Tab-separated table of C-alpha atoms in Angstrom:
chain	number	residue	atom	x	y	z
A	1	UNK	CA	59.719	335.205	212.210
A	2	UNK	CA	56.945	336.281	214.529
A	3	UNK	CA	57.619	335.148	218.058
A	4	UNK	CA	54.694	334.758	220.436
A	5	UNK	CA	54.416	333.250	223.888
A	6	UNK	CA	52.369	330.391	222.469
A	7	UNK	CA	55.029	329.692	219.847
A	8	UNK	CA	57.747	329.609	222.499
A	9	UNK	CA	55.665	327.390	224.755
A	10	UNK	CA	54.894	324.911	221.983
A	11	UNK	CA	58.535	324.780	220.929
A	12	UNK	CA	59.679	324.073	224.476
A	13	UNK	CA	56.906	321.531	225.018
A	14	UNK	CA	57.692	319.644	221.835
A	15	UNK	CA	61.368	319.454	222.786
A	16	UNK	CA	60.597	318.281	226.312
A	17	UNK	CA	58.101	315.657	225.160
A	18	UNK	CA	60.149	314.503	222.210
A	19	UNK	CA	62.174	311.318	222.070
A	20	UNK	CA	60.288	309.191	224.528
A	21	UNK	CA	56.594	308.802	223.693
A	22	UNK	CA	55.855	306.879	226.882
A	23	UNK	CA	57.521	309.407	229.090
A	24	UNK	CA	54.361	311.441	229.471
A	25	UNK	CA	54.181	315.042	230.527
A	26	UNK	CA	56.488	315.798	233.382
A	27	UNK	CA	55.930	319.523	233.462
A	28	UNK	CA	53.131	321.935	234.077
A	29	UNK	CA	52.381	324.404	231.255
A	30	UNK	CA	52.156	327.229	233.754
A	31	UNK	CA	55.625	326.419	235.054
A	32	UNK	CA	57.049	326.452	231.533
A	33	UNK	CA	55.406	329.800	230.842
A	34	UNK	CA	56.838	331.269	234.033
A	35	UNK	CA	60.314	330.059	233.093
A	36	UNK	CA	59.892	331.465	229.605
A	37	UNK	CA	58.963	334.856	230.978
A	38	UNK	CA	61.946	334.877	233.298
A	39	UNK	CA	64.263	333.842	230.489
A	40	UNK	CA	62.938	336.624	228.262
A	41	UNK	CA	63.432	339.194	231.001
A	42	UNK	CA	66.985	337.990	231.534
A	43	UNK	CA	67.698	338.061	227.817
A	44	UNK	CA	66.349	341.594	227.417
A	45	UNK	CA	67.808	342.811	230.717
A	46	UNK	CA	64.508	344.541	231.310
A	47	UNK	CA	64.097	347.346	233.763
A	48	UNK	CA	61.004	349.362	234.539
A	49	UNK	CA	60.711	352.835	233.132
A	50	UNK	CA	60.140	355.686	235.527
A	51	UNK	CA	56.518	356.697	235.176
A	52	UNK	CA	57.106	360.427	235.515
A	53	UNK	CA	60.137	361.955	233.896
A	54	UNK	CA	61.915	365.037	235.262
A	55	UNK	CA	60.282	367.017	232.446
A	56	UNK	CA	56.882	366.134	233.956
A	57	UNK	CA	56.022	363.977	230.984
A	58	UNK	CA	54.241	360.802	231.950
A	59	UNK	CA	55.000	357.414	230.507
A	60	UNK	CA	52.200	354.858	230.744
A	61	UNK	CA	52.617	352.196	233.388
A	62	UNK	CA	53.663	348.686	232.553
A	63	UNK	CA	56.484	349.551	230.218
A	64	UNK	CA	60.032	348.315	230.458
A	65	UNK	CA	63.359	349.165	228.900
A	66	UNK	CA	64.758	346.261	226.933
A	67	UNK	CA	68.396	346.018	225.842
A	68	UNK	CA	69.412	344.758	222.433
A	69	UNK	CA	73.086	344.262	221.745
A	70	UNK	CA	75.126	344.124	218.598
A	71	UNK	CA	72.554	345.330	216.106
A	72	UNK	CA	74.336	345.401	212.740
A	73	UNK	CA	74.764	348.766	211.024
A	74	UNK	CA	74.852	348.941	207.242
A	75	UNK	CA	75.706	351.757	204.860
A	76	UNK	CA	72.639	353.434	203.405
A	77	UNK	CA	72.575	356.169	200.756
A	78	UNK	CA	75.783	357.775	201.960
A	79	UNK	CA	74.653	357.460	205.574
A	80	UNK	CA	74.173	354.319	207.630
A	81	UNK	CA	71.274	352.660	209.356
A	82	UNK	CA	70.365	349.872	211.742
A	83	UNK	CA	67.103	347.965	211.745
A	84	UNK	CA	65.108	348.120	214.950
A	85	UNK	CA	65.256	344.646	216.534
A	86	UNK	CA	61.679	345.038	217.769
A	87	UNK	CA	58.942	347.602	217.417
A	88	UNK	CA	59.049	349.869	220.452
A	89	UNK	CA	56.035	351.453	222.074
A	90	UNK	CA	55.152	354.668	220.310
A	91	UNK	CA	55.865	357.542	222.664
A	92	UNK	CA	56.223	361.267	222.238
A	93	UNK	CA	59.452	362.535	220.690
A	94	UNK	CA	60.388	359.004	219.589
A	95	UNK	CA	61.237	358.087	223.150
A	96	UNK	CA	60.370	354.479	222.380
A	97	UNK	CA	63.897	354.281	221.014
A	98	UNK	CA	65.444	355.211	224.314
A	99	UNK	CA	69.137	354.758	223.698
A	100	UNK	CA	71.412	354.080	220.751
A	101	UNK	CA	75.155	353.790	221.207
A	102	UNK	CA	78.165	351.959	219.858
A	103	UNK	CA	78.107	348.241	220.548
A	104	UNK	CA	80.132	347.052	223.481
A	105	UNK	CA	79.386	343.351	223.342
A	106	UNK	CA	81.617	342.465	220.439
A	107	UNK	CA	79.605	339.391	219.445
A	108	UNK	CA	79.341	340.427	215.820
A	109	UNK	CA	82.122	338.994	213.719
A	110	UNK	CA	83.867	341.975	212.210
A	111	UNK	CA	86.123	341.702	209.207
A	112	UNK	CA	89.130	343.751	210.101
A	113	UNK	CA	91.343	345.416	207.589
A	114	UNK	CA	94.980	345.721	208.482
A	115	UNK	CA	95.942	349.237	209.406
A	116	UNK	CA	98.387	350.838	207.029
A	117	UNK	CA	102.005	350.627	208.028
A	118	UNK	CA	103.235	353.888	209.443
A	119	UNK	CA	106.861	354.788	209.027
A	120	UNK	CA	108.483	357.632	210.889
A	121	UNK	CA	111.890	358.561	209.618
A	122	UNK	CA	113.702	361.341	211.377
A	123	UNK	CA	117.058	362.973	211.628
A	124	UNK	CA	116.689	364.366	215.102
A	125	UNK	CA	116.404	368.087	215.083
A	126	UNK	CA	116.609	368.364	211.301
A	127	UNK	CA	113.819	366.553	209.493
A	128	UNK	CA	110.869	364.230	210.074
A	129	UNK	CA	109.166	362.203	207.376
A	130	UNK	CA	106.005	360.267	208.162
A	131	UNK	CA	104.477	357.912	205.632
A	132	UNK	CA	101.206	356.035	205.933
A	133	UNK	CA	98.255	357.514	207.782
A	134	UNK	CA	99.315	360.859	209.159
A	135	UNK	CA	99.629	360.868	212.924
A	136	UNK	CA	101.013	363.291	215.468
A	137	UNK	CA	104.433	362.063	216.616
A	138	UNK	CA	106.035	363.749	219.569
A	139	UNK	CA	109.419	363.434	221.209
A	140	UNK	CA	111.577	363.617	218.112
A	141	UNK	CA	113.889	366.230	219.601
A	142	UNK	CA	117.384	366.198	221.001
A	143	UNK	CA	117.475	365.266	224.679
A	144	UNK	CA	114.253	363.287	224.589
A	145	UNK	CA	114.171	359.598	225.531
A	146	UNK	CA	110.592	358.889	224.526
A	147	UNK	CA	108.653	358.980	221.291
A	148	UNK	CA	104.914	358.868	221.563
A	149	UNK	CA	102.024	358.665	219.146
A	150	UNK	CA	98.629	357.029	218.861
A	151	UNK	CA	100.111	355.362	215.790
A	152	UNK	CA	102.001	353.000	218.094
A	153	UNK	CA	98.989	352.029	220.171
A	154	UNK	CA	99.299	348.286	220.816
A	155	UNK	CA	101.386	347.789	217.719
A	156	UNK	CA	104.659	346.056	217.235
A	157	UNK	CA	107.310	348.310	215.816
A	158	UNK	CA	110.675	347.950	214.200
A	159	UNK	CA	113.168	350.528	215.361
A	160	UNK	CA	116.386	351.504	213.646
A	161	UNK	CA	118.583	354.004	215.413
A	162	UNK	CA	122.021	355.155	214.493
A	163	UNK	CA	124.286	358.054	213.966
A	164	UNK	CA	123.428	358.932	210.402
A	165	UNK	CA	123.665	362.605	209.632
A	166	UNK	CA	122.316	362.215	206.112
A	167	UNK	CA	118.666	361.371	205.724
A	168	UNK	CA	117.785	358.577	203.356
A	169	UNK	CA	120.637	356.203	204.124
A	170	UNK	CA	119.368	352.737	204.871
A	171	UNK	CA	121.041	351.682	208.089
A	172	UNK	CA	121.009	347.917	207.661
A	173	UNK	CA	124.631	347.067	208.258
A	174	UNK	CA	123.933	345.468	211.618
A	175	UNK	CA	125.791	348.016	213.636
A	176	UNK	CA	122.522	349.687	214.394
A	177	UNK	CA	119.895	348.856	216.770
A	178	UNK	CA	117.079	346.905	215.178
A	179	UNK	CA	114.454	345.492	217.400
A	180	UNK	CA	110.829	344.607	217.663
A	181	UNK	CA	108.795	345.871	220.582
A	182	UNK	CA	105.156	346.065	221.422
A	183	UNK	CA	104.476	349.691	222.041
A	184	UNK	CA	101.575	351.197	223.885
A	185	UNK	CA	101.540	354.761	222.701
A	186	UNK	CA	104.999	355.381	224.059
A	187	UNK	CA	108.417	354.039	223.085
A	188	UNK	CA	111.132	354.623	225.641
A	189	UNK	CA	114.791	354.624	224.726
A	190	UNK	CA	117.657	354.029	227.121
A	191	UNK	CA	119.685	357.016	225.990
A	192	UNK	CA	118.557	360.477	224.942
A	193	UNK	CA	118.546	361.498	221.318
A	194	UNK	CA	121.272	363.729	220.028
A	195	UNK	CA	120.912	366.216	217.217
A	196	UNK	CA	121.626	364.690	213.807
A	197	UNK	CA	120.951	361.148	214.942
A	198	UNK	CA	118.921	358.964	212.571
A	199	UNK	CA	115.791	357.252	213.863
A	200	UNK	CA	113.337	355.085	212.000
A	201	UNK	CA	110.239	353.593	213.590
A	202	UNK	CA	107.950	351.410	211.555
A	203	UNK	CA	104.756	349.751	212.719
A	204	UNK	CA	104.343	346.115	211.787
B	1	UNK	CA	77.455	348.461	229.153
B	2	UNK	CA	75.440	351.541	228.218
B	3	UNK	CA	77.073	354.840	229.032
B	4	UNK	CA	75.557	358.278	228.807
B	5	UNK	CA	78.694	359.803	227.351
B	6	UNK	CA	78.989	357.325	224.521
B	7	UNK	CA	75.731	357.500	222.657
B	8	UNK	CA	74.198	358.959	219.571
B	9	UNK	CA	71.867	361.919	219.689
B	10	UNK	CA	68.172	361.431	218.924
B	11	UNK	CA	66.623	363.828	216.414
B	12	UNK	CA	62.996	364.283	215.567
B	13	UNK	CA	61.982	363.175	212.112
B	14	UNK	CA	62.972	365.858	209.627
B	15	UNK	CA	65.389	367.637	211.936
B	16	UNK	CA	68.442	366.092	210.289
B	17	UNK	CA	67.658	367.615	206.911
B	18	UNK	CA	66.876	370.917	208.615
B	19	UNK	CA	70.164	370.953	210.525
B	20	UNK	CA	72.059	369.942	207.399
B	21	UNK	CA	71.322	373.363	205.930
B	22	UNK	CA	72.642	375.250	208.954
B	23	UNK	CA	76.364	375.686	208.469
B	24	UNK	CA	77.175	376.421	212.081
B	25	UNK	CA	75.607	373.311	213.523
B	26	UNK	CA	75.404	370.837	210.684
B	27	UNK	CA	78.132	368.625	212.110
B	28	UNK	CA	76.215	368.418	215.423
B	29	UNK	CA	79.389	369.555	217.222
B	30	UNK	CA	81.099	366.350	216.213
B	31	UNK	CA	78.545	363.883	217.520
B	32	UNK	CA	76.398	361.542	215.483
B	33	UNK	CA	72.643	361.974	215.419
B	34	UNK	CA	69.927	359.595	214.374
B	35	UNK	CA	66.326	359.614	213.283
B	36	UNK	CA	63.883	356.736	213.582
B	37	UNK	CA	62.292	356.092	210.219
B	38	UNK	CA	60.280	353.143	208.913
B	39	UNK	CA	61.607	350.669	211.431
B	40	UNK	CA	65.190	351.798	211.014
B	41	UNK	CA	67.521	354.008	212.981
B	42	UNK	CA	69.110	356.214	210.327
B	43	UNK	CA	72.324	357.939	211.365
B	44	UNK	CA	73.371	361.393	210.205
B	45	UNK	CA	76.628	360.060	208.805
B	46	UNK	CA	78.096	356.790	207.630
B	47	UNK	CA	79.379	355.424	210.917
B	48	UNK	CA	80.531	352.227	209.200
B	49	UNK	CA	83.192	354.109	207.247
B	50	UNK	CA	86.548	352.435	208.049
B	51	UNK	CA	88.289	355.805	207.804
B	52	UNK	CA	85.798	357.358	210.194
B	53	UNK	CA	84.086	355.919	213.232
B	54	UNK	CA	84.192	352.362	211.859
B	55	UNK	CA	81.180	351.233	213.904
B	56	UNK	CA	79.658	348.011	212.616
B	57	UNK	CA	77.143	347.364	215.363
B	58	UNK	CA	75.200	349.332	217.944
B	59	UNK	CA	73.462	348.651	221.228
B	60	UNK	CA	69.901	349.843	221.718
B	61	UNK	CA	67.452	350.236	224.524
B	62	UNK	CA	63.829	350.203	223.458
B	63	UNK	CA	60.715	350.871	225.496
B	64	UNK	CA	58.480	347.815	225.242
B	65	UNK	CA	55.573	346.449	227.235
B	66	UNK	CA	56.161	344.470	230.387
B	67	UNK	CA	56.581	340.885	229.173
B	68	UNK	CA	53.881	339.724	231.588
B	69	UNK	CA	51.341	341.898	229.802
B	70	UNK	CA	51.773	340.273	226.408
B	71	UNK	CA	49.040	337.825	225.497
B	72	UNK	CA	49.685	334.328	224.177
B	73	UNK	CA	49.387	335.468	220.585
B	74	UNK	CA	50.897	338.958	220.788
B	75	UNK	CA	54.166	339.452	218.968
B	76	UNK	CA	56.969	339.551	221.505
B	77	UNK	CA	59.789	342.093	221.192
B	78	UNK	CA	62.330	339.362	220.569
B	79	UNK	CA	64.587	338.697	217.640
B	80	UNK	CA	64.687	335.190	216.179
B	81	UNK	CA	68.067	334.385	217.709
B	82	UNK	CA	66.944	335.660	221.091
B	83	UNK	CA	63.873	333.406	220.870
B	84	UNK	CA	66.073	330.417	220.092
B	85	UNK	CA	68.277	331.225	223.079
B	86	UNK	CA	65.259	331.566	225.364
B	87	UNK	CA	63.925	328.177	224.226
B	88	UNK	CA	67.312	326.510	224.683
B	89	UNK	CA	67.663	328.011	228.142
B	90	UNK	CA	64.243	326.826	229.338
B	91	UNK	CA	64.613	323.377	227.770
B	92	UNK	CA	67.988	322.846	229.413
B	93	UNK	CA	66.460	323.886	232.718
B	94	UNK	CA	63.454	321.579	232.515
B	95	UNK	CA	64.836	318.652	230.558
B	96	UNK	CA	64.986	315.612	232.853
B	97	UNK	CA	68.363	313.964	233.244
B	98	UNK	CA	68.316	310.850	231.061
B	99	UNK	CA	68.703	307.466	232.679
B	100	UNK	CA	72.173	306.020	232.330
B	101	UNK	CA	72.391	303.307	229.730
B	102	UNK	CA	73.964	300.237	231.300
B	103	UNK	CA	74.982	298.828	227.947
B	104	UNK	CA	77.490	301.577	227.329
B	105	UNK	CA	78.243	302.669	230.879
B	106	UNK	CA	78.826	299.610	232.996
B	107	UNK	CA	79.929	301.703	235.984
B	108	UNK	CA	76.565	303.418	236.382
B	109	UNK	CA	74.075	302.216	238.899
B	110	UNK	CA	71.217	300.312	237.300
B	111	UNK	CA	68.115	302.520	237.145
B	112	UNK	CA	65.316	301.591	239.493
B	113	UNK	CA	62.592	302.453	237.033
B	114	UNK	CA	63.473	301.291	233.587
B	115	UNK	CA	62.012	303.061	230.658
B	116	UNK	CA	59.011	301.344	229.160
């Protein structure tokens, strides 16, 4: 849809005049146009461009930087692309497209896919098995009281800890510690690990 | 909102395919580049890949004309949803408050000037 000032003005005018034919015009066209211009500037968060850049290149006067948020990106021939929301002024070195960066607004509904469950199974000091997406896990040593990994970032985790010298035994007899915590990247235990102790951490 | 350290790197048209052939720099030192082509910003990799950057939307800053310099019939640099928001904003600002209807709101003061 092509948007012009006249189109915006007529849309606003028809909405203001609508509903009550005898109401008559209660607004001045010039006032509506001024409000429209202000609203557009607010929407685009416009700011004037410096006329002379540090590189001594000159940008014509009367140009502004306009912000556009949450422009969808789509896959394209093995790469990805985003459609320009408006045609920028043509400047040298494609400077009309002044900035492109990851969206920060978060207004686009994003379909999220659950992260794979990551399971860390360790016999402290002897073996470590990680299943799911490979992540760096640190702290799985005797004497440590913390286990940290980006895998635990804002995740809930199940923890099983017990004195099981043989890897592979499922410690579900209730004598072990089984809990659910929300980890940041760090899980802190009340007592230090000892060599040979079994530890299983699983993200939920 | 827009930070200098979190942005993609502009390339001149054709540079991406040129860089692609240079083994030492073809990953752009880990950053993502883009070219502007036919009304699209085309990135040097698939940033939507869920196993990669997983970026589904971007922010942009474009250089456009001062809004005051657009004529009545020039195409404004607005998307359709932005235009709808601008209209809604101005209408809500200028729309007169309707008279209270005494038939449904008996507590309201009777209007001095009834509608014709």
